[in-house]
mmCIF file of C-alpha atoms and ligand atoms in Angstrom:
data_model
loop_
_atom_site.group_PDB
_atom_site.id
_atom_site.type_symbol
_atom_site.label_atom_id
_atom_site.label_comp_id
_atom_site.label_asym_id
_atom_site.label_seq_id
_atom_site.Cartn_x
_atom_site.Cartn_y
_atom_site.Cartn_z
ATOM 1 C CA MET A 1 -82.302 -36.156 101.100
ATOM 2 C CA PRO A 2 -81.483 -37.255 104.670
ATOM 3 C CA ASN A 3 -84.182 -38.147 107.025
ATOM 4 C CA LYS A 4 -86.821 -38.134 104.259
ATOM 5 C CA ARG A 5 -89.534 -40.697 104.884
ATOM 6 C CA PRO A 6 -89.173 -43.649 102.432
ATOM 7 C CA GLU A 7 -91.935 -43.991 99.711
ATOM 8 C CA PRO A 8 -93.724 -47.242 99.400
ATOM 9 C CA ILE A 9 -92.255 -49.720 97.044
ATOM 10 C CA GLY A 10 -95.627 -50.403 95.426
ATOM 11 C CA THR A 11 -96.000 -46.865 94.295
ATOM 12 C CA LEU A 12 -92.359 -46.431 93.217
ATOM 13 C CA PHE A 13 -92.447 -49.663 91.098
ATOM 14 C CA PRO A 14 -95.827 -49.892 89.663
ATOM 15 C CA LEU A 15 -96.414 -53.428 88.095
ATOM 16 C CA GLY A 16 -99.368 -54.334 86.092
ATOM 17 C CA GLY A 17 -101.619 -51.465 84.447
ATOM 18 C CA PRO A 18 -100.519 -48.180 83.007
ATOM 19 C CA VAL A 19 -97.777 -46.173 84.928
ATOM 20 C CA PRO A 20 -98.611 -42.643 86.191
ATOM 21 C CA PRO A 21 -96.944 -39.947 83.927
ATOM 22 C CA ASP A 22 -94.485 -38.848 86.660
ATOM 23 C CA LEU A 23 -93.128 -42.589 86.826
ATOM 24 C CA ILE A 24 -92.833 -43.401 83.217
ATOM 25 C CA VAL A 25 -89.252 -44.442 82.289
ATOM 26 C CA GLY A 26 -88.201 -43.476 78.748
ATOM 27 C CA ARG A 27 -90.685 -43.473 75.802
ATOM 28 C CA ARG A 28 -90.525 -39.648 75.473
ATOM 29 C CA GLY A 29 -89.985 -39.852 71.765
ATOM 30 C CA GLU A 30 -92.803 -42.390 71.357
ATOM 31 C CA ILE A 31 -95.253 -40.109 73.280
ATOM 32 C CA GLU A 32 -94.200 -37.182 71.254
ATOM 33 C CA GLU A 33 -94.628 -39.022 67.987
ATOM 34 C CA LEU A 34 -98.091 -40.313 68.915
ATOM 35 C CA GLY A 35 -99.283 -37.035 70.215
ATOM 36 C CA SER A 36 -98.245 -35.010 67.154
ATOM 37 C CA ARG A 37 -100.003 -37.620 64.882
ATOM 38 C CA LEU A 38 -103.267 -37.291 66.979
ATOM 39 C CA ARG A 39 -102.939 -33.477 66.898
ATOM 40 C CA GLU A 40 -102.853 -33.584 63.082
ATOM 41 C CA GLY A 41 -105.956 -35.207 63.108
ATOM 42 C CA MET A 42 -104.666 -38.816 62.192
ATOM 43 C CA SER A 43 -106.476 -41.460 63.886
ATOM 44 C CA THR A 44 -103.681 -44.230 65.047
ATOM 45 C CA MET A 45 -103.316 -47.814 66.552
ATOM 46 C CA LEU A 46 -100.405 -48.337 68.838
ATOM 47 C CA ALA A 47 -99.563 -52.131 68.392
ATOM 48 C CA GLY A 48 -97.085 -54.275 70.308
ATOM 49 C CA GLU A 49 -96.605 -57.181 72.728
ATOM 50 C CA ARG A 50 -98.351 -57.489 75.919
ATOM 51 C CA ARG A 51 -96.839 -55.546 78.769
ATOM 52 C CA THR A 52 -94.697 -53.307 76.746
ATOM 53 C CA GLY A 53 -96.360 -50.117 78.000
ATOM 54 C CA LYS A 54 -98.937 -49.416 75.243
ATOM 55 C CA THR A 55 -101.511 -48.143 77.698
ATOM 56 C CA THR A 56 -99.057 -46.217 79.344
ATOM 57 C CA VAL A 57 -98.169 -44.459 76.326
ATOM 58 C CA CYS A 58 -101.521 -43.884 75.205
ATOM 59 C CA ALA A 59 -102.725 -42.631 78.640
ATOM 60 C CA ALA A 60 -99.818 -40.332 78.888
ATOM 61 C CA VAL A 61 -100.688 -38.834 75.288
ATOM 62 C CA CYS A 62 -104.311 -38.689 76.459
ATOM 63 C CA ASP A 63 -103.459 -36.514 79.452
ATOM 64 C CA GLN A 64 -101.511 -34.140 77.172
ATOM 65 C CA LEU A 65 -104.148 -33.662 74.698
ATOM 66 C CA ARG A 66 -106.696 -33.350 77.612
ATOM 67 C CA SER A 67 -104.556 -30.571 79.034
ATOM 68 C CA GLU A 68 -104.507 -28.936 75.675
ATOM 69 C CA GLY A 69 -108.247 -28.605 75.834
ATOM 70 C CA ALA A 70 -109.418 -31.851 73.992
ATOM 71 C CA LEU A 71 -112.249 -33.911 75.493
ATOM 72 C CA VAL A 72 -110.977 -37.345 75.976
ATOM 73 C CA ILE A 73 -113.138 -40.419 76.034
ATOM 74 C CA GLU A 74 -111.114 -43.355 77.588
ATOM 75 C CA ILE A 75 -112.514 -46.906 77.220
ATOM 76 C CA ASP A 76 -111.212 -50.067 78.403
ATOM 77 C CA VAL A 77 -112.740 -52.238 75.976
ATOM 78 C CA PRO A 78 -114.318 -55.242 77.861
ATOM 79 C CA GLU A 79 -114.230 -59.056 77.270
ATOM 80 C CA ARG A 80 -117.803 -59.926 76.644
ATOM 81 C CA PRO A 81 -120.006 -61.958 74.125
ATOM 82 C CA ASP A 82 -121.165 -58.765 72.504
ATOM 83 C CA SER A 83 -121.035 -54.905 72.374
ATOM 84 C CA ARG A 84 -123.548 -54.054 75.064
ATOM 85 C CA ALA A 85 -121.069 -53.483 77.975
ATOM 86 C CA LEU A 86 -118.641 -51.461 75.487
ATOM 87 C CA LEU A 87 -121.503 -49.562 74.341
ATOM 88 C CA GLN A 88 -122.625 -48.640 77.997
ATOM 89 C CA LEU A 89 -119.126 -47.425 78.846
ATOM 90 C CA ILE A 90 -119.158 -45.191 75.799
ATOM 91 C CA ILE A 91 -122.616 -43.547 76.985
ATOM 92 C CA ASP A 92 -121.316 -43.141 80.545
ATOM 93 C CA ALA A 93 -117.963 -41.675 79.429
ATOM 94 C CA CYS A 94 -119.756 -39.357 77.113
ATOM 95 C CA SER A 95 -122.051 -38.285 79.689
ATOM 96 C CA ARG A 96 -119.163 -37.496 82.097
ATOM 97 C CA ALA A 97 -117.150 -35.547 79.382
ATOM 98 C CA SER A 98 -120.219 -33.453 78.400
ATOM 99 C CA LEU A 99 -120.461 -32.641 82.363
ATOM 100 C CA VAL A 100 -116.882 -31.702 82.519
ATOM 101 C CA ASN A 101 -117.106 -29.614 79.505
ATOM 102 C CA ALA A 102 -120.263 -27.883 80.542
ATOM 103 C CA GLY A 103 -118.533 -26.717 83.808
ATOM 104 C CA ARG A 104 -119.720 -25.801 87.207
ATOM 105 C CA ALA A 105 -122.055 -23.108 86.141
ATOM 106 C CA ALA A 106 -123.794 -24.992 83.394
ATOM 107 C CA LEU A 107 -124.174 -28.204 85.632
ATOM 108 C CA ARG A 108 -127.753 -28.193 85.653
ATOM 109 C CA PHE A 109 -128.104 -28.170 81.875
ATOM 110 C CA ALA A 110 -125.353 -30.686 81.000
ATOM 111 C CA ARG A 111 -127.360 -33.830 81.831
ATOM 112 C CA PRO A 112 -130.328 -32.927 79.597
ATOM 113 C CA THR A 113 -128.128 -32.128 76.850
ATOM 114 C CA ILE A 114 -126.608 -35.591 76.494
ATOM 115 C CA GLU A 115 -129.968 -37.158 77.260
ATOM 116 C CA LYS A 116 -131.444 -35.210 74.559
ATOM 117 C CA LEU A 117 -128.524 -36.456 72.098
ATOM 118 C CA LEU A 118 -129.303 -39.796 73.194
ATOM 119 C CA SER A 119 -132.921 -39.724 72.782
ATOM 120 C CA GLU A 120 -132.551 -38.095 69.437
ATOM 121 C CA GLY A 121 -130.820 -41.233 68.526
ATOM 122 C CA GLY A 122 -133.166 -43.673 70.068
ATOM 123 C CA VAL A 123 -130.694 -44.594 72.727
ATOM 124 C CA PRO A 124 -131.773 -45.245 76.487
ATOM 125 C CA LEU A 125 -129.296 -44.047 79.124
ATOM 126 C CA ASP A 126 -129.063 -47.862 80.435
ATOM 127 C CA LEU A 127 -128.764 -50.502 77.718
ATOM 128 C CA SER A 128 -129.770 -53.202 80.206
ATOM 129 C CA THR A 129 -133.416 -52.462 79.181
ATOM 130 C CA ILE A 130 -132.704 -53.454 75.602
ATOM 131 C CA GLY A 131 -133.638 -57.187 74.611
ATOM 132 C CA ARG A 132 -131.237 -59.887 74.408
ATOM 133 C CA ASP A 133 -130.306 -59.825 70.702
ATOM 134 C CA PRO A 134 -127.125 -57.780 70.001
ATOM 135 C CA LYS A 135 -128.811 -56.793 66.757
ATOM 136 C CA GLU A 136 -131.209 -54.666 68.733
ATOM 137 C CA LEU A 137 -128.403 -52.584 70.208
ATOM 138 C CA PRO A 138 -128.287 -49.151 69.023
ATOM 139 C CA ALA A 139 -124.433 -49.460 68.220
ATOM 140 C CA ARG A 140 -124.068 -47.067 65.684
ATOM 141 C CA ALA A 141 -125.880 -44.214 67.626
ATOM 142 C CA VAL A 142 -123.867 -45.000 70.552
ATOM 143 C CA LEU A 143 -120.676 -44.921 68.487
ATOM 144 C CA SER A 144 -121.488 -41.745 66.929
ATOM 145 C CA LEU A 145 -121.881 -39.922 70.576
ATOM 146 C CA PRO A 146 -118.072 -38.885 70.613
ATOM 147 C CA ALA A 147 -118.673 -37.193 67.181
ATOM 148 C CA GLU A 148 -121.979 -35.419 68.448
ATOM 149 C CA LEU A 149 -120.049 -34.305 71.434
ATOM 150 C CA ALA A 150 -117.401 -32.764 69.077
ATOM 151 C CA ARG A 151 -119.886 -31.151 67.140
ATOM 152 C CA HIS A 152 -122.016 -29.661 70.224
ATOM 153 C CA SER A 153 -119.050 -28.521 72.082
ATOM 154 C CA GLY A 154 -117.012 -27.207 69.225
ATOM 155 C CA LYS A 155 -113.867 -29.143 70.748
ATOM 156 C CA ARG A 156 -111.594 -31.638 69.482
ATOM 157 C CA VAL A 157 -112.502 -35.132 70.855
ATOM 158 C CA LEU A 158 -110.107 -38.063 71.326
ATOM 159 C CA LEU A 159 -111.679 -41.568 71.642
ATOM 160 C CA PHE A 160 -109.340 -43.954 73.184
ATOM 161 C CA LEU A 161 -110.294 -47.632 72.894
ATOM 162 C CA ASP A 162 -108.008 -49.650 75.035
ATOM 163 C CA GLU A 163 -107.660 -53.442 73.748
ATOM 164 C CA LEU A 164 -109.900 -52.813 70.950
ATOM 165 C CA GLN A 165 -109.058 -56.293 69.204
ATOM 166 C CA ARG A 166 -111.322 -57.673 71.846
ATOM 167 C CA VAL A 167 -114.370 -56.602 69.620
ATOM 168 C CA VAL A 168 -113.260 -59.067 66.962
ATOM 169 C CA ASP A 169 -114.746 -61.675 69.391
ATOM 170 C CA TYR A 170 -118.043 -60.001 69.804
ATOM 171 C CA ALA A 171 -121.137 -61.409 67.912
ATOM 172 C CA ASP A 172 -121.648 -58.251 66.384
ATOM 173 C CA GLY A 173 -117.882 -57.223 66.386
ATOM 174 C CA GLU A 174 -117.802 -56.856 62.718
ATOM 175 C CA ALA A 175 -120.619 -54.208 62.531
ATOM 176 C CA VAL A 176 -118.987 -52.172 65.342
ATOM 177 C CA LEU A 177 -115.672 -52.101 63.696
ATOM 178 C CA CYS A 178 -117.369 -51.187 60.312
ATOM 179 C CA ASP A 179 -119.412 -48.317 62.135
ATOM 180 C CA LEU A 180 -116.102 -47.092 63.575
ATOM 181 C CA ILE A 181 -114.563 -46.809 60.024
ATOM 182 C CA ASP A 182 -117.628 -45.227 58.606
ATOM 183 C CA LEU A 183 -118.128 -42.721 61.502
ATOM 184 C CA TYR A 184 -114.503 -41.676 61.877
ATOM 185 C CA GLY A 185 -112.416 -42.582 58.791
ATOM 186 C CA ALA A 186 -113.056 -39.042 57.436
ATOM 187 C CA SER A 187 -113.418 -37.161 60.499
ATOM 188 C CA SER A 188 -110.647 -34.659 61.881
ATOM 189 C CA ASN A 189 -112.301 -33.290 64.882
ATOM 190 C CA THR A 190 -113.018 -36.692 66.617
ATOM 191 C CA ILE A 191 -109.758 -38.719 66.519
ATOM 192 C CA VAL A 192 -109.538 -42.466 67.310
ATOM 193 C CA LEU A 193 -106.771 -43.901 69.281
ATOM 194 C CA VAL A 194 -106.669 -47.581 69.658
ATOM 195 C CA ASP A 195 -103.998 -50.066 71.215
ATOM 196 C CA GLY A 196 -104.075 -53.834 71.020
ATOM 197 C CA SER A 197 -101.706 -56.677 71.449
ATOM 198 C CA ASN A 198 -103.308 -59.905 70.140
ATOM 199 C CA GLU A 199 -101.326 -60.392 66.785
ATOM 200 C CA ARG A 200 -103.952 -62.638 65.590
ATOM 201 C CA ALA A 201 -106.963 -60.546 66.205
ATOM 202 C CA LEU A 202 -105.185 -57.477 65.052
ATOM 203 C CA ASN A 203 -104.240 -58.991 61.531
ATOM 204 C CA GLY A 204 -107.839 -60.131 61.321
ATOM 205 C CA MET A 205 -108.994 -56.576 61.775
ATOM 206 C CA PHE A 206 -106.628 -55.094 59.113
ATOM 207 C CA GLY A 207 -107.381 -57.674 56.626
ATOM 208 C CA ALA A 208 -110.961 -58.298 54.805
ATOM 209 C CA PRO A 209 -113.734 -57.890 55.423
ATOM 210 C CA VAL A 210 -113.123 -54.975 57.999
ATOM 211 C CA HIS A 211 -110.014 -53.212 56.562
ATOM 212 C CA PHE A 212 -109.336 -51.172 59.752
ATOM 213 C CA GLY A 213 -106.491 -49.584 57.980
ATOM 214 C CA LYS A 214 -109.041 -47.271 56.349
ATOM 215 C CA LEU A 215 -109.476 -45.656 59.957
ATOM 216 C CA VAL A 216 -105.990 -45.856 61.620
ATOM 217 C CA ASP A 217 -102.549 -46.105 60.699
ATOM 218 C CA ARG A 218 -100.619 -48.750 62.767
ATOM 219 C CA ILE A 219 -97.441 -48.027 64.531
ATOM 220 C CA GLU A 220 -95.576 -50.437 66.696
ATOM 221 C CA LEU A 221 -94.213 -49.928 70.135
ATOM 222 C CA GLY A 222 -90.983 -51.444 70.710
ATOM 223 C CA ALA A 223 -90.591 -54.335 73.216
ATOM 224 C CA LEU A 224 -87.562 -52.772 74.734
ATOM 225 C CA ILE A 225 -86.795 -49.240 76.670
ATOM 226 C CA PRO A 226 -83.002 -48.599 76.194
ATOM 227 C CA LEU A 227 -80.838 -49.555 79.273
ATOM 228 C CA SER A 228 -79.667 -45.953 79.340
ATOM 229 C CA ALA A 229 -83.269 -44.737 80.201
ATOM 230 C CA TRP A 230 -83.499 -47.139 83.122
ATOM 231 C CA ARG A 231 -80.224 -46.377 84.918
ATOM 232 C CA GLU A 232 -80.967 -42.948 86.533
ATOM 233 C CA PRO A 233 -84.573 -43.662 87.374
ATOM 234 C CA LEU A 234 -83.765 -46.804 88.972
ATOM 235 C CA THR A 235 -81.087 -45.473 91.262
ATOM 236 C CA GLN A 236 -83.422 -42.627 92.010
ATOM 237 C CA ARG A 237 -86.372 -44.754 92.893
ATOM 238 C CA PHE A 238 -84.348 -46.848 95.158
ATOM 239 C CA ALA A 239 -83.100 -43.832 96.878
ATOM 240 C CA CYS A 240 -86.691 -42.838 97.453
ATOM 241 C CA ALA A 241 -87.292 -46.031 99.126
ATOM 242 C CA GLY A 242 -84.410 -45.409 101.409
ATOM 243 C CA ILE A 243 -82.238 -48.004 99.804
ATOM 244 C CA GLU A 244 -78.700 -47.500 98.037
ATOM 245 C CA LEU A 245 -78.754 -49.339 94.518
ATOM 246 C CA VAL A 246 -75.257 -50.705 94.110
ATOM 247 C CA GLU A 247 -74.083 -50.038 90.651
ATOM 248 C CA SER A 248 -72.893 -53.511 89.843
ATOM 249 C CA ALA A 249 -76.308 -54.840 91.140
ATOM 250 C CA ARG A 250 -78.191 -52.396 88.836
ATOM 251 C CA GLU A 251 -76.188 -53.647 85.917
ATOM 252 C CA GLU A 252 -76.920 -57.243 86.674
ATOM 253 C CA LEU A 253 -80.610 -56.382 86.882
ATOM 254 C CA LEU A 254 -80.537 -54.770 83.446
ATOM 255 C CA GLU A 255 -78.373 -57.308 81.928
ATOM 256 C CA TRP A 256 -80.963 -59.975 82.896
ATOM 257 C CA SER A 257 -84.004 -57.826 81.758
ATOM 258 C CA LYS A 258 -82.538 -56.490 78.516
ATOM 259 C CA GLY A 259 -84.761 -53.304 79.224
ATOM 260 C CA ARG A 260 -88.006 -55.259 78.865
ATOM 261 C CA PRO A 261 -90.563 -52.930 80.717
ATOM 262 C CA TYR A 262 -92.399 -55.299 82.726
ATOM 263 C CA ALA A 263 -89.652 -57.145 83.563
ATOM 264 C CA THR A 264 -87.447 -54.529 84.459
ATOM 265 C CA MET A 265 -90.093 -53.189 86.784
ATOM 266 C CA ALA A 266 -90.905 -56.452 88.521
ATOM 267 C CA ALA A 267 -87.161 -57.254 89.081
ATOM 268 C CA ALA A 268 -86.604 -53.771 90.482
ATOM 269 C CA ARG A 269 -89.660 -53.902 92.691
ATOM 270 C CA TYR A 270 -88.613 -57.378 94.330
ATOM 271 C CA THR A 271 -85.080 -56.473 94.617
ATOM 272 C CA ALA A 272 -86.138 -53.304 96.653
ATOM 273 C CA LEU A 273 -88.559 -55.617 98.684
ATOM 274 C CA SER A 274 -85.798 -58.061 99.511
ATOM 275 C CA ALA A 275 -83.117 -55.157 100.359
ATOM 276 C CA GLN A 276 -85.909 -53.941 102.675
ATOM 277 C CA ARG A 277 -86.280 -57.274 104.400
ATOM 278 C CA THR A 278 -82.491 -57.704 105.078
ATOM 279 C CA ASP A 279 -82.715 -54.145 106.336
ATOM 280 C CA SER A 280 -78.981 -53.268 105.294
ATOM 281 C CA GLY A 281 -80.116 -50.077 103.428
ATOM 282 C CA ALA A 282 -78.619 -51.194 100.341
ATOM 283 C CA ALA A 283 -79.533 -53.383 97.395
ATOM 284 C CA ASP A 284 -76.309 -55.569 96.496
ATOM 285 C CA ASP A 285 -75.710 -58.320 93.988
ATOM 286 C CA PHE A 286 -77.498 -60.916 96.426
ATOM 287 C CA GLU A 287 -80.799 -59.010 96.658
ATOM 288 C CA VAL A 288 -80.833 -58.293 92.837
ATOM 289 C CA ARG A 289 -80.414 -62.194 92.360
ATOM 290 C CA MET A 290 -83.454 -62.647 94.921
ATOM 291 C CA GLY A 291 -85.476 -59.880 92.828
ATOM 292 C CA ILE A 292 -84.633 -61.768 89.518
ATOM 293 C CA ASP A 293 -85.808 -64.918 90.889
ATOM 294 C CA GLU A 294 -89.026 -63.531 91.951
ATOM 295 C CA ALA A 295 -89.564 -61.720 88.887
ATOM 296 C CA GLU A 296 -88.952 -64.817 86.847
ATOM 297 C CA ARG A 297 -91.391 -66.598 88.993
ATOM 298 C CA ARG A 298 -93.911 -64.050 88.339
ATOM 299 C CA LEU A 299 -93.351 -63.900 84.580
ATOM 300 C CA ARG A 300 -93.919 -67.572 84.437
ATOM 301 C CA ASP A 301 -96.955 -67.574 86.621
ATOM 302 C CA ASP A 302 -98.781 -64.957 84.517
ATOM 303 C CA GLY A 303 -97.007 -65.712 81.350
ATOM 304 C CA ALA A 304 -99.590 -67.717 79.512
HETATM 305 N N1 ADP B 401 -92.437 -46.610 80.342
HETATM 306 C C1 ADP B 401 -92.470 -47.376 81.417
HETATM 307 N N2 ADP B 401 -92.020 -47.291 82.541
HETATM 308 C C2 ADP B 401 -91.874 -47.773 83.520
HETATM 309 N N3 ADP B 401 -92.716 -49.066 83.667
HETATM 310 C C3 ADP B 401 -93.242 -49.312 82.427
HETATM 311 C C4 ADP B 401 -93.290 -48.656 81.266
HETATM 312 N N4 ADP B 401 -93.997 -49.387 80.343
HETATM 313 C C5 ADP B 401 -94.477 -50.223 80.949
HETATM 314 N N5 ADP B 401 -93.926 -50.601 82.159
HETATM 315 C C6 ADP B 401 -94.254 -51.700 82.972
HETATM 316 O O1 ADP B 401 -95.115 -52.558 82.486
HETATM 317 C C7 ADP B 401 -96.331 -52.681 83.098
HETATM 318 C C8 ADP B 401 -97.533 -52.805 82.042
HETATM 319 O O2 ADP B 401 -97.617 -51.761 81.074
HETATM 320 P P1 ADP B 401 -98.908 -51.482 80.364
HETATM 321 O O3 ADP B 401 -98.975 -49.746 79.917
HETATM 322 O O4 ADP B 401 -100.114 -51.747 81.132
HETATM 323 O O5 ADP B 401 -98.450 -52.284 79.007
HETATM 324 P P2 ADP B 401 -99.508 -52.962 77.947
HETATM 325 O O6 ADP B 401 -100.782 -51.779 77.861
HETATM 326 O O7 ADP B 401 -98.659 -52.870 76.685
HETATM 327 O O8 ADP B 401 -100.015 -54.142 78.289
HETATM 328 C C9 ADP B 401 -96.652 -51.443 83.916
HETATM 329 O O9 ADP B 401 -97.304 -51.618 85.161
HETATM 330 C C10 ADP B 401 -94.991 -51.374 84.299
HETATM 331 O O10 ADP B 401 -94.606 -52.365 85.494
HETATM 332 MG MG1 MG B 402 -102.716 -52.180 77.870
#
C-alpha cells in the first residue's frame, strides 16, 4: 500500500466504548455462540469484568440479528435514582424502531401506531409530565412495549439492556426486574440480552427475591483475547497508520498486556502515537516501552 494516506490512530485503536464491527479483534466464537442462543429464543446475560468487550460483543450480535430482520431495541441503562430515564429511553427507542419498521411509504402512519399503543397502556410520550413518585411511573406498560412491537410487526424483537445491574440501585429497581421476568420469561418472539459487570449487583439480581435466572441464562466473557488473535490485526493496523510494527516490539507489548482487551488496545494506541512523534516510521522496542508506560498510567488513573 505505498503512498496510501495513513488512517487516524484514534480510529484504528478505539479506546473506551464498543469497538465497531470491522475493528473487533478475536471474539468470533463468542459472537457466534451468543447469536445462536438468541436465535433459538433464549434470553441471555453476558457477564464479565469491566472493559473486557461485553458491549462490543453484544453490539456485534445486535447488528447481526438486525441484518437478519429482527427489530433491535438497544438501551444503555442509565445510573439514576429511579427508572424514569430508563423508561423514557425505552419509549424513544421503540418509537424509532416502529418508524424504521414501517418504512418510508408508511411513515405517516407509524407515529400514530406507537402513540396508540402507548395511550392504550396509559403512557404519555414524555414521562417528565408524571409526578415525582416512582410508584406512579407506568413501568410495566413501558417495559411491555418491545413485546407489543413484536406482536404488531410480526417480527422478532431483541431488547438489549447494557449494564442492566444499574437497575439494582433504583428505588423501584426490584419491581422493574420482576416485571422484565414476568413479561419476557416465557416469551420467544421478544428476546432479552443483557450485559453487566458489577459482580456484587449481578449476584444480587440472581439471588432472592428477584431470581433473574428465570429470565436469562448467564454466560461469562473471558477476560483475555488470545495473543494469536492479536498479532495480525496489530501489525496491520500499525501499517494502516503508516508505521511498521517491529515483531519483537509487538511481542513485548503482548507479553505485558497478556491479551487483556483494553490494556492491549491502550498500549497499541500509545505506542503508535509515540512512533508517530519520533517520525521514524517504525515502532521499535523503545516506542513500545513508551506506549506501555502511558497505558499503565491510564489504567491506574481510571482504574477505580
Ligand atoms: N474484541 C475487541 N477487540 C479490540 N478491542 C477491544 C475488544 N474488546 C474490548 N476492546 C477494548 O476494550 C474497550 C472496552 O470495550 P467494551 O466493549 O466497552 O467493554 P465492556 O462493555 O466489557 O466494558 C474498547 O474500547 C477497546 O479498547
Ligand atoms: Mg459495556
